[in-house]
Amino acid sequence: MRCDRLWIKARLATLAPQQPGIGAIEDGVVASRDGRILYAGPASQAPTLDPAETVDCEGRWITPGLIDPHTHLVFGGDRAQEFEMRLQGASYEEIARAGGGIVSTMHATRAASESDLLASALPRLDALLAEGATTIEVKSGYGLSLEHEIKCLRAARRLASERQVRIVTTFLGAHALPPEWSGDPDGYIDEICDRMIPAVAAEGLADAVDAFCEGIGFSPAQTRRVFAAAQAHGLPVKLHAEQLSNQHGAALAAEFGALSADHLEHLDTDGVAAMARAGVVATLLPGAFYSVRETRLPPVDDLRRAGVPIALATDCNPGTSPLTSLLLTMNMAATLFRLTVDECLAGVTREAARALGLLGEIGTLEAGKACDLAIWDIERPAELVYRMGFNPLHARVWSGK
Ligand code: DI6
Ligand code: FE
């Protein structure tokens, strides 16, 4: 069988769902053709392959390319000053209510051009890619008007032409109330449903729609309207749910067959059950938990028991998670949330793919999927989780390249 490239003498973590644990294979090979995996498995069972190029991995580990299923990578400015305020005792919610927080980033984002936003997002994207990421979800949500949300989504889409990476975009107009709608959140929700979602859908700028369902964000009733408008335009939904309080957002997400419910520190058992029934992925964001010094843990044991898939993401954003490392995200998920090494690795590969609705395309080393690989200079997979601030990536392969 002709193939473009053959990686040999590799140890594989296939993450294939029918294999136990991470699907470890000691003497493995991966073959690619036309950007797809032709074969990934034991060398002994490989078909006869006729590669144009062979790469000797010298015993290195190959995992699926890492996937970050929740980021706010595109924004203007930074919030280092608010970080200093929080160090002096101000809380995240106090700062948000005083006009800081998301709205301060909105001003900086509105002042930036599409090219400015692209330029400022690229170093953050590069940091993720340097650790083996091959697919990144990017949300809007700092423009908060039709014009500026569209600008952010266009900048996000342009990231994919600047680098070898798959970018999945999400419209998050319902992230915060912009000042021009002050006192009229329902009017802003009308604007989102009647103008913004139709425009974003017509331009094909978003792959999904998200909302911030929270005391300082939008109510469940408002979130419901956003979800209904998204579905009317054929867009799947996901939700920032139960981050700072229990608004029963996860159950609402489940009702709409959401791809994922994210954060979840305040999720209760009814919410867990609703997610399990509807097959909603729990995307945990330990970087945000760490940065806001949250003390309430997401109910990981309940999620496990109910069989809710668990994904991990950086939540890269200027306010609550200025984090651009999926390796550190895994370490935090293990240390802070007590996820196992296998759960952490699945969380940034297979389950992250599931959270994006792309499990048929990426997330495991299986024939037919995109050939997105991370090749690591490690002796055992646990090294990817237990070290902090060390990057053992040897090579990154995106679409076979
Ligand atoms: N939850 C978060 O943690 C981020 N957005 C959200 O809905 C915070 C965004 C920010 O503070 O800029
Ligand atoms: Fe977020």
CSV table of C-alpha atoms and ligand atoms in Angstrom, one decimal:
chain,number,residue,atom,x,y,z
A,1,MET,CA,0.0,0.0,0.0
A,2,ARG,CA,1.5,3.4,-1.0
A,3,CYS,CA,1.7,5.9,1.8
A,4,ASP,CA,3.1,9.4,2.1
A,5,ARG,CA,4.9,9.0,5.4
A,6,LEU,CA,5.5,6.2,7.8
A,7,TRP,CA,6.6,6.7,11.4
A,8,ILE,CA,8.3,3.6,12.8
A,9,LYS,CA,9.7,2.5,16.2
A,10,ALA,CA,7.2,4.5,18.1
A,11,ARG,CA,5.2,3.9,21.2
A,12,LEU,CA,1.6,4.9,20.7
A,13,ALA,CA,-1.1,6.2,22.9
A,14,THR,CA,-3.9,5.8,20.4
A,15,LEU,CA,-6.7,6.9,22.8
A,16,ALA,CA,-9.0,4.6,20.7
A,17,PRO,CA,-12.2,4.1,22.7
A,18,GLN,CA,-12.3,0.3,22.3
A,19,GLN,CA,-8.8,-0.1,23.8
A,20,PRO,CA,-8.2,0.0,27.6
A,21,GLY,CA,-6.6,3.1,29.2
A,22,ILE,CA,-4.9,5.3,26.7
A,23,GLY,CA,-4.5,2.5,24.2
A,24,ALA,CA,-0.8,2.1,24.7
A,25,ILE,CA,1.1,0.1,22.0
A,26,GLU,CA,4.8,-0.6,22.6
A,27,ASP,CA,6.1,-1.3,19.1
A,28,GLY,CA,3.9,0.9,16.9
A,29,VAL,CA,3.8,2.5,13.5
A,30,VAL,CA,1.7,5.3,12.0
A,31,ALA,CA,1.2,5.6,8.2
A,32,SER,CA,-0.3,8.7,6.6
A,33,ARG,CA,-1.8,9.3,3.1
A,34,ASP,CA,-3.3,12.5,1.8
A,35,GLY,CA,-3.3,14.0,5.3
A,36,ARG,CA,-5.1,11.1,6.9
A,37,ILE,CA,-4.1,8.2,9.1
A,38,LEU,CA,-3.9,5.1,6.9
A,39,TYR,CA,-2.8,2.8,9.7
A,40,ALA,CA,-2.0,3.3,13.4
A,41,GLY,CA,-1.2,0.2,15.5
A,42,PRO,CA,1.3,-2.5,16.2
A,43,ALA,CA,4.1,-2.9,13.7
A,44,SER,CA,3.4,-6.6,13.7
A,45,GLN,CA,-0.1,-6.2,12.3
A,46,ALA,CA,0.6,-3.4,9.8
A,47,PRO,CA,-0.2,-4.0,6.2
A,48,THR,CA,2.7,-3.9,3.7
A,49,LEU,CA,3.4,-0.2,3.3
A,50,ASP,CA,5.3,1.5,0.6
A,51,PRO,CA,6.2,4.9,2.1
A,52,ALA,CA,7.5,7.9,0.2
A,53,GLU,CA,9.3,8.8,3.5
A,54,THR,CA,10.1,6.9,6.7
A,55,VAL,CA,10.6,8.6,10.1
A,56,ASP,CA,12.4,6.6,12.8
A,57,CYS,CA,10.9,7.7,16.1
A,58,GLU,CA,13.6,5.9,18.2
A,59,GLY,CA,11.1,4.8,20.8
A,60,ARG,CA,9.5,8.2,21.3
A,61,TRP,CA,5.8,8.3,22.2
A,62,ILE,CA,3.1,9.5,19.7
A,63,THR,CA,-0.2,10.8,20.9
A,64,PRO,CA,-3.0,12.4,18.9
A,65,GLY,CA,-2.3,16.1,18.4
A,66,LEU,CA,-3.6,18.0,21.4
A,67,ILE,CA,-6.9,19.8,21.3
A,68,ASP,CA,-7.9,22.9,23.3
A,69,PRO,CA,-11.8,22.9,23.2
A,70,HIS,CA,-12.4,26.2,25.0
A,71,THR,CA,-10.4,29.4,24.5
A,72,HIS,CA,-11.0,33.1,24.2
A,73,LEU,CA,-7.7,33.5,22.3
A,74,VAL,CA,-8.8,36.7,20.4
A,75,PHE,CA,-9.0,39.9,22.5
A,76,GLY,CA,-7.4,43.3,22.8
A,77,GLY,CA,-5.2,44.5,25.6
A,78,ASP,CA,-4.5,42.6,28.8
A,79,ARG,CA,-5.6,42.7,32.4
A,80,ALA,CA,-2.3,42.6,34.3
A,81,GLN,CA,-3.5,45.6,36.3
A,82,GLU,CA,-6.6,43.8,37.5
A,83,PHE,CA,-4.5,40.9,38.5
A,84,GLU,CA,-2.6,43.4,40.8
A,85,MET,CA,-5.9,44.6,42.2
A,86,ARG,CA,-7.0,41.1,42.9
A,87,LEU,CA,-3.7,40.5,44.7
A,88,GLN,CA,-4.7,43.5,47.0
A,89,GLY,CA,-7.9,41.7,47.8
A,90,ALA,CA,-10.5,42.8,45.2
A,91,SER,CA,-12.6,39.8,44.0
A,92,TYR,CA,-13.3,39.0,40.3
A,93,GLU,CA,-17.0,39.8,40.8
A,94,GLU,CA,-16.3,43.1,42.5
A,95,ILE,CA,-14.0,44.2,39.7
A,96,ALA,CA,-16.6,43.1,37.1
A,97,ARG,CA,-19.4,45.0,38.8
A,98,ALA,CA,-17.1,48.1,38.9
A,99,GLY,CA,-16.8,48.2,35.1
A,100,GLY,CA,-13.6,46.2,34.9
A,101,GLY,CA,-13.4,42.6,33.9
A,102,ILE,CA,-14.9,41.5,30.6
A,103,VAL,CA,-16.0,45.1,29.7
A,104,SER,CA,-12.5,46.5,30.1
A,105,THR,CA,-11.3,43.9,27.5
A,106,MET,CA,-14.3,44.8,25.4
A,107,HIS,CA,-13.0,48.4,25.1
A,108,ALA,CA,-9.5,47.3,24.1
A,109,THR,CA,-11.0,44.8,21.6
A,110,ARG,CA,-13.2,47.4,20.0
A,111,ALA,CA,-10.3,49.7,19.6
A,112,ALA,CA,-8.2,47.1,17.8
A,113,SER,CA,-8.5,46.3,14.1
A,114,GLU,CA,-9.0,42.8,12.8
A,115,SER,CA,-5.3,42.7,11.9
A,116,ASP,CA,-4.3,43.9,15.4
A,117,LEU,CA,-6.4,41.1,16.9
A,118,LEU,CA,-4.8,38.6,14.6
A,119,ALA,CA,-1.3,39.8,15.5
A,120,SER,CA,-1.9,39.8,19.3
A,121,ALA,CA,-3.5,36.3,19.2
A,122,LEU,CA,-0.7,34.7,17.2
A,123,PRO,CA,1.9,34.5,20.1
A,124,ARG,CA,-0.8,32.9,22.2
A,125,LEU,CA,-1.6,30.4,19.5
A,126,ASP,CA,2.1,29.7,19.0
A,127,ALA,CA,2.5,28.9,22.6
A,128,LEU,CA,-0.2,26.2,22.3
A,129,LEU,CA,1.2,24.8,19.1
A,130,ALA,CA,4.7,24.6,20.6
A,131,GLU,CA,3.2,22.0,23.0
A,132,GLY,CA,1.7,19.8,20.3
A,133,ALA,CA,-1.8,21.4,19.9
A,134,THR,CA,-3.3,20.8,16.4
A,135,THR,CA,-6.9,22.0,17.0
A,136,ILE,CA,-8.0,25.0,18.9
A,137,GLU,CA,-11.5,26.4,19.6
A,138,VAL,CA,-11.6,30.2,19.7
A,139,LYS,CA,-14.6,32.2,21.0
A,140,SER,CA,-15.7,35.7,20.2
A,141,GLY,CA,-17.2,37.5,23.2
A,142,TYR,CA,-15.1,40.6,23.7
A,143,GLY,CA,-16.6,42.7,20.8
A,144,LEU,CA,-20.2,42.6,22.1
A,145,SER,CA,-21.7,44.3,19.1
A,146,LEU,CA,-22.4,43.0,15.6
A,147,GLU,CA,-19.5,44.8,14.0
A,148,HIS,CA,-16.9,43.9,16.7
A,149,GLU,CA,-18.0,40.3,17.2
A,150,ILE,CA,-17.8,39.7,13.5
A,151,LYS,CA,-14.3,41.3,13.5
A,152,CYS,CA,-13.2,38.9,16.3
A,153,LEU,CA,-14.6,35.9,14.5
A,154,ARG,CA,-12.9,36.9,11.2
A,155,ALA,CA,-9.6,37.3,13.1
A,156,ALA,CA,-10.1,33.8,14.6
A,157,ARG,CA,-10.7,32.3,11.2
A,158,ARG,CA,-7.6,34.0,9.8
A,159,LEU,CA,-5.5,32.2,12.4
A,160,ALA,CA,-6.0,29.0,10.4
A,161,SER,CA,-4.4,30.6,7.3
A,162,GLU,CA,-1.4,31.9,9.3
A,163,ARG,CA,-0.5,28.5,10.9
A,164,GLN,CA,-0.8,24.8,10.3
A,165,VAL,CA,-3.7,24.3,12.7
A,166,ARG,CA,-7.5,23.6,12.7
A,167,ILE,CA,-9.4,26.5,14.2
A,168,VAL,CA,-13.0,26.0,15.4
A,169,THR,CA,-14.9,29.2,16.1
A,170,THR,CA,-17.7,29.9,18.6
A,171,PHE,CA,-19.9,32.9,18.8
A,172,LEU,CA,-20.1,34.2,22.4
A,173,GLY,CA,-22.1,37.4,22.0
A,174,ALA,CA,-23.8,36.6,25.3
A,175,HIS,CA,-20.6,36.9,27.3
A,176,ALA,CA,-21.3,40.2,29.1
A,177,LEU,CA,-23.7,43.2,28.8
A,178,PRO,CA,-22.0,46.0,26.8
A,179,PRO,CA,-22.5,49.5,28.3
A,180,GLU,CA,-24.8,50.7,25.5
A,181,TRP,CA,-27.3,48.1,26.6
A,182,SER,CA,-26.9,48.9,30.3
A,183,GLY,CA,-30.2,48.3,32.1
A,184,ASP,CA,-31.7,46.4,29.2
A,185,PRO,CA,-30.2,42.9,29.0
A,186,ASP,CA,-33.3,41.5,27.3
A,187,GLY,CA,-32.8,44.1,24.6
A,188,TYR,CA,-29.3,43.0,24.1
A,189,ILE,CA,-30.5,39.4,23.9
A,190,ASP,CA,-32.9,40.5,21.2
A,191,GLU,CA,-30.0,42.0,19.3
A,192,ILE,CA,-28.1,38.7,19.6
A,193,CYS,CA,-31.0,36.6,18.5
A,194,ASP,CA,-32.4,38.8,15.8
A,195,ARG,CA,-29.3,40.4,14.3
A,196,MET,CA,-26.1,38.9,15.5
A,197,ILE,CA,-26.7,35.2,15.2
A,198,PRO,CA,-28.3,35.4,11.8
A,199,ALA,CA,-25.4,37.5,10.5
A,200,VAL,CA,-22.7,35.3,11.9
A,201,ALA,CA,-24.5,32.2,10.6
A,202,ALA,CA,-25.0,33.8,7.1
A,203,GLU,CA,-21.3,34.5,6.9
A,204,GLY,CA,-20.3,31.0,8.1
A,205,LEU,CA,-18.2,32.6,10.8
A,206,ALA,CA,-19.2,30.4,13.8
A,207,ASP,CA,-19.2,26.6,14.3
A,208,ALA,CA,-21.2,26.9,17.5
A,209,VAL,CA,-22.9,29.3,19.9
A,210,ASP,CA,-22.0,29.8,23.6
A,211,ALA,CA,-23.3,31.9,26.5
A,212,PHE,CA,-22.2,32.9,30.0
A,213,CYS,CA,-25.0,31.8,32.2
A,214,GLU,CA,-24.2,33.4,35.5
A,215,GLY,CA,-25.3,35.9,38.1
A,216,ILE,CA,-22.9,38.4,36.6
A,217,GLY,CA,-23.7,37.1,33.1
A,218,PHE,CA,-27.0,36.1,31.6
A,219,SER,CA,-30.0,34.3,33.2
A,220,PRO,CA,-31.2,30.8,32.2
A,221,ALA,CA,-34.2,32.4,30.5
A,222,GLN,CA,-32.0,34.6,28.4
A,223,THR,CA,-29.6,31.8,27.7
A,224,ARG,CA,-32.6,29.7,26.5
A,225,ARG,CA,-33.5,32.4,23.9
A,226,VAL,CA,-29.9,32.5,22.6
A,227,PHE,CA,-29.9,28.7,22.3
A,228,ALA,CA,-33.2,28.6,20.4
A,229,ALA,CA,-31.9,31.2,18.0
A,230,ALA,CA,-28.7,29.3,17.5
A,231,GLN,CA,-30.6,26.1,16.7
A,232,ALA,CA,-32.9,27.9,14.4
A,233,HIS,CA,-29.8,28.7,12.4
A,234,GLY,CA,-28.4,25.2,12.5
A,235,LEU,CA,-25.7,26.0,15.0
A,236,PRO,CA,-24.9,23.6,17.9
A,237,VAL,CA,-24.6,25.1,21.4
A,238,LYS,CA,-22.4,24.9,24.5
A,239,LEU,CA,-22.4,26.8,27.8
A,240,HIS,CA,-20.3,28.4,30.5
A,241,ALA,CA,-22.2,26.9,33.3
A,242,GLU,CA,-22.1,26.7,37.1
A,243,GLN,CA,-18.7,28.5,37.3
A,244,LEU,CA,-19.5,30.9,40.1
A,245,SER,CA,-22.9,29.8,41.2
A,246,ASN,CA,-25.5,27.1,40.4
A,247,GLN,CA,-27.9,28.5,37.8
A,248,HIS,CA,-28.9,25.1,36.6
A,249,GLY,CA,-27.2,25.9,33.3
A,250,ALA,CA,-25.9,22.4,32.7
A,251,ALA,CA,-29.5,21.0,32.7
A,252,LEU,CA,-30.5,23.7,30.3
A,253,ALA,CA,-27.5,22.8,28.1
A,254,ALA,CA,-28.6,19.2,28.2
A,255,GLU,CA,-32.1,20.1,27.2
A,256,PHE,CA,-30.7,21.6,24.0
A,257,GLY,CA,-28.4,18.7,23.3
A,258,ALA,CA,-25.3,20.9,23.9
A,259,LEU,CA,-21.9,19.8,22.8
A,260,SER,CA,-20.5,20.6,26.3
A,261,ALA,CA,-21.1,22.4,29.5
A,262,ASP,CA,-17.9,24.1,30.8
A,263,HIS,CA,-16.4,25.1,34.2
A,264,LEU,CA,-19.1,23.3,36.4
A,265,GLU,CA,-17.6,23.9,39.9
A,266,HIS,CA,-21.1,24.5,41.3
A,267,LEU,CA,-22.8,21.6,39.3
A,268,ASP,CA,-25.2,19.6,41.4
A,269,THR,CA,-26.3,15.9,41.1
A,270,ASP,CA,-29.4,16.8,39.0
A,271,GLY,CA,-27.1,18.6,36.6
A,272,VAL,CA,-24.8,15.7,36.4
A,273,ALA,CA,-27.7,13.3,35.6
A,274,ALA,CA,-29.1,15.7,33.0
A,275,MET,CA,-25.7,15.9,31.3
A,276,ALA,CA,-25.3,12.1,31.4
A,277,ARG,CA,-28.7,11.5,29.8
A,278,ALA,CA,-28.1,14.0,27.0
A,279,GLY,CA,-24.4,13.0,26.4
A,280,VAL,CA,-23.1,16.5,27.1
A,281,VAL,CA,-19.3,16.6,27.6
A,282,ALA,CA,-18.1,18.2,30.9
A,283,THR,CA,-15.2,20.5,29.9
A,284,LEU,CA,-13.2,21.4,33.1
A,285,LEU,CA,-11.1,24.5,33.2
A,286,PRO,CA,-8.5,24.1,36.0
A,287,GLY,CA,-6.7,27.3,34.9
A,288,ALA,CA,-9.7,29.4,35.7
A,289,PHE,CA,-10.2,27.5,39.0
A,290,TYR,CA,-6.6,28.2,39.9
A,291,SER,CA,-6.5,31.9,38.8
A,292,VAL,CA,-9.7,32.9,40.7
A,293,ARG,CA,-8.6,30.8,43.7
A,294,GLU,CA,-11.9,28.9,43.6
A,295,THR,CA,-12.2,26.5,46.5
A,296,ARG,CA,-15.2,24.6,45.3
A,297,LEU,CA,-14.2,21.6,43.2
A,298,PRO,CA,-16.2,20.3,40.2
A,299,PRO,CA,-18.0,17.1,41.1
A,300,VAL,CA,-15.5,14.8,39.4
A,301,ASP,CA,-16.5,11.6,41.2
A,302,ASP,CA,-20.2,12.2,40.3
A,303,LEU,CA,-19.3,12.9,36.7
A,304,ARG,CA,-17.2,9.7,36.5
A,305,ARG,CA,-19.9,7.6,38.1
A,306,ALA,CA,-22.5,8.9,35.7
A,307,GLY,CA,-20.3,8.3,32.7
A,308,VAL,CA,-20.1,11.9,31.7
A,309,PRO,CA,-17.1,12.4,29.3
A,310,ILE,CA,-14.6,14.8,30.8
A,311,ALA,CA,-12.6,17.2,28.5
A,312,LEU,CA,-10.0,19.7,29.6
A,313,ALA,CA,-9.2,23.2,28.2
A,314,THR,CA,-7.1,26.2,28.9
A,315,ASP,CA,-10.0,28.7,28.9
A,316,CYS,CA,-7.2,31.1,27.7
A,317,ASN,CA,-8.6,34.5,28.5
A,318,PRO,CA,-7.2,37.8,29.9
A,319,GLY,CA,-9.3,37.8,33.0
A,320,THR,CA,-9.6,34.4,34.7
A,321,SER,CA,-7.2,32.1,32.9
A,322,PRO,CA,-4.2,33.8,31.1
A,323,LEU,CA,-3.0,30.3,30.3
A,324,THR,CA,-1.6,29.0,27.1
A,325,SER,CA,-0.4,25.5,28.1
A,326,LEU,CA,-2.3,22.3,27.7
A,327,LEU,CA,0.5,20.5,29.5
A,328,LEU,CA,0.1,22.7,32.6
A,329,THR,CA,-3.7,22.4,32.2
A,330,MET,CA,-3.3,18.6,32.6
A,331,ASN,CA,-1.0,19.0,35.6
A,332,MET,CA,-3.6,21.3,37.3
A,333,ALA,CA,-6.4,18.9,36.5
A,334,ALA,CA,-4.5,16.1,38.1
A,335,THR,CA,-3.2,18.0,41.1
A,336,LEU,CA,-6.3,20.2,41.8
A,337,PHE,CA,-9.1,18.0,40.5
A,338,ARG,CA,-7.6,14.6,41.0
A,339,LEU,CA,-8.0,13.4,37.5
A,340,THR,CA,-5.8,10.4,36.6
A,341,VAL,CA,-3.1,10.5,34.0
A,342,ASP,CA,-5.3,8.6,31.6
A,343,GLU,CA,-8.2,11.0,32.1
A,344,CYS,CA,-6.0,14.0,31.6
A,345,LEU,CA,-4.6,12.6,28.3
A,346,ALA,CA,-8.1,11.7,27.1
A,347,GLY,CA,-9.3,15.1,28.2
A,348,VAL,CA,-7.0,17.0,25.8
A,349,THR,CA,-7.4,14.5,22.9
A,350,ARG,CA,-10.4,12.2,22.5
A,351,GLU,CA,-12.8,13.9,24.9
A,352,ALA,CA,-11.8,17.4,23.7
A,353,ALA,CA,-12.6,16.2,20.1
A,354,ARG,CA,-16.0,15.0,21.4
A,355,ALA,CA,-16.6,18.4,23.1
A,356,LEU,CA,-16.2,20.0,19.6
A,357,GLY,CA,-18.4,17.5,17.9
A,358,LEU,CA,-15.3,16.3,15.9
A,359,LEU,CA,-14.7,12.9,17.3
A,360,GLY,CA,-15.2,11.4,13.8
A,361,GLU,CA,-12.4,13.5,12.5
A,362,ILE,CA,-9.7,14.0,15.2
A,363,GLY,CA,-8.8,13.0,18.8
A,364,THR,CA,-7.5,9.5,18.5
A,365,LEU,CA,-5.0,7.6,16.4
A,366,GLU,CA,-7.3,5.6,14.2
A,367,ALA,CA,-7.4,4.9,10.4
A,368,GLY,CA,-9.4,7.5,8.5
A,369,LYS,CA,-8.9,10.4,10.9
A,370,ALA,CA,-6.8,13.5,10.2
A,371,CYS,CA,-3.1,12.7,10.7
A,372,ASP,CA,-2.6,15.1,13.6
A,373,LEU,CA,0.2,13.8,15.9
A,374,ALA,CA,2.3,15.0,18.8
A,375,ILE,CA,5.7,13.2,19.1
A,376,TRP,CA,7.2,13.3,22.6
A,377,ASP,CA,10.6,12.8,24.1
A,378,ILE,CA,9.4,10.9,27.1
A,379,GLU,CA,9.7,7.5,28.6
A,380,ARG,CA,6.1,7.3,29.9
A,381,PRO,CA,2.9,9.2,29.3
A,382,ALA,CA,2.7,10.3,33.0
A,383,GLU,CA,5.6,12.7,32.3
A,384,LEU,CA,3.2,14.8,30.2
A,385,VAL,CA,1.1,15.4,33.3
A,386,TYR,CA,3.4,15.5,36.2
A,387,ARG,CA,6.1,18.0,35.1
A,388,MET,CA,5.4,21.7,35.3
A,389,GLY,CA,6.9,24.2,32.9
A,390,PHE,CA,8.8,21.7,30.8
A,391,ASN,CA,8.0,20.9,27.2
A,392,PRO,CA,9.1,17.5,25.9
A,393,LEU,CA,7.6,17.9,22.4
A,394,HIS,CA,9.8,16.5,19.8
A,395,ALA,CA,7.6,17.2,16.7
A,396,ARG,CA,4.1,18.2,15.8
A,397,VAL,CA,2.3,16.9,12.7
A,398,TRP,CA,-0.8,18.5,11.4
A,399,SER,CA,-2.7,16.9,8.5
A,400,GLY,CA,0.2,14.6,7.8
A,401,LYS,CA,2.7,17.5,7.6
B,1,DI6,N1,-16.0,32.8,32.3
B,1,DI6,C1,-14.6,33.0,32.4
B,1,DI6,O1,-13.9,32.5,33.2
B,1,DI6,C2,-14.2,33.9,31.4
B,1,DI6,N2,-15.4,34.2,30.7
B,1,DI6,C3,-16.4,33.5,31.3
B,1,DI6,O2,-17.5,33.5,30.8
B,1,DI6,C4,-13.7,35.2,32.0
B,1,DI6,C5,-13.5,36.2,30.9
B,1,DI6,C6,-12.8,37.5,31.5
B,1,DI6,O3,-12.8,37.8,32.7
B,1,DI6,O4,-12.4,38.2,30.6
B,2,FE,FE,-14.4,30.7,29.1
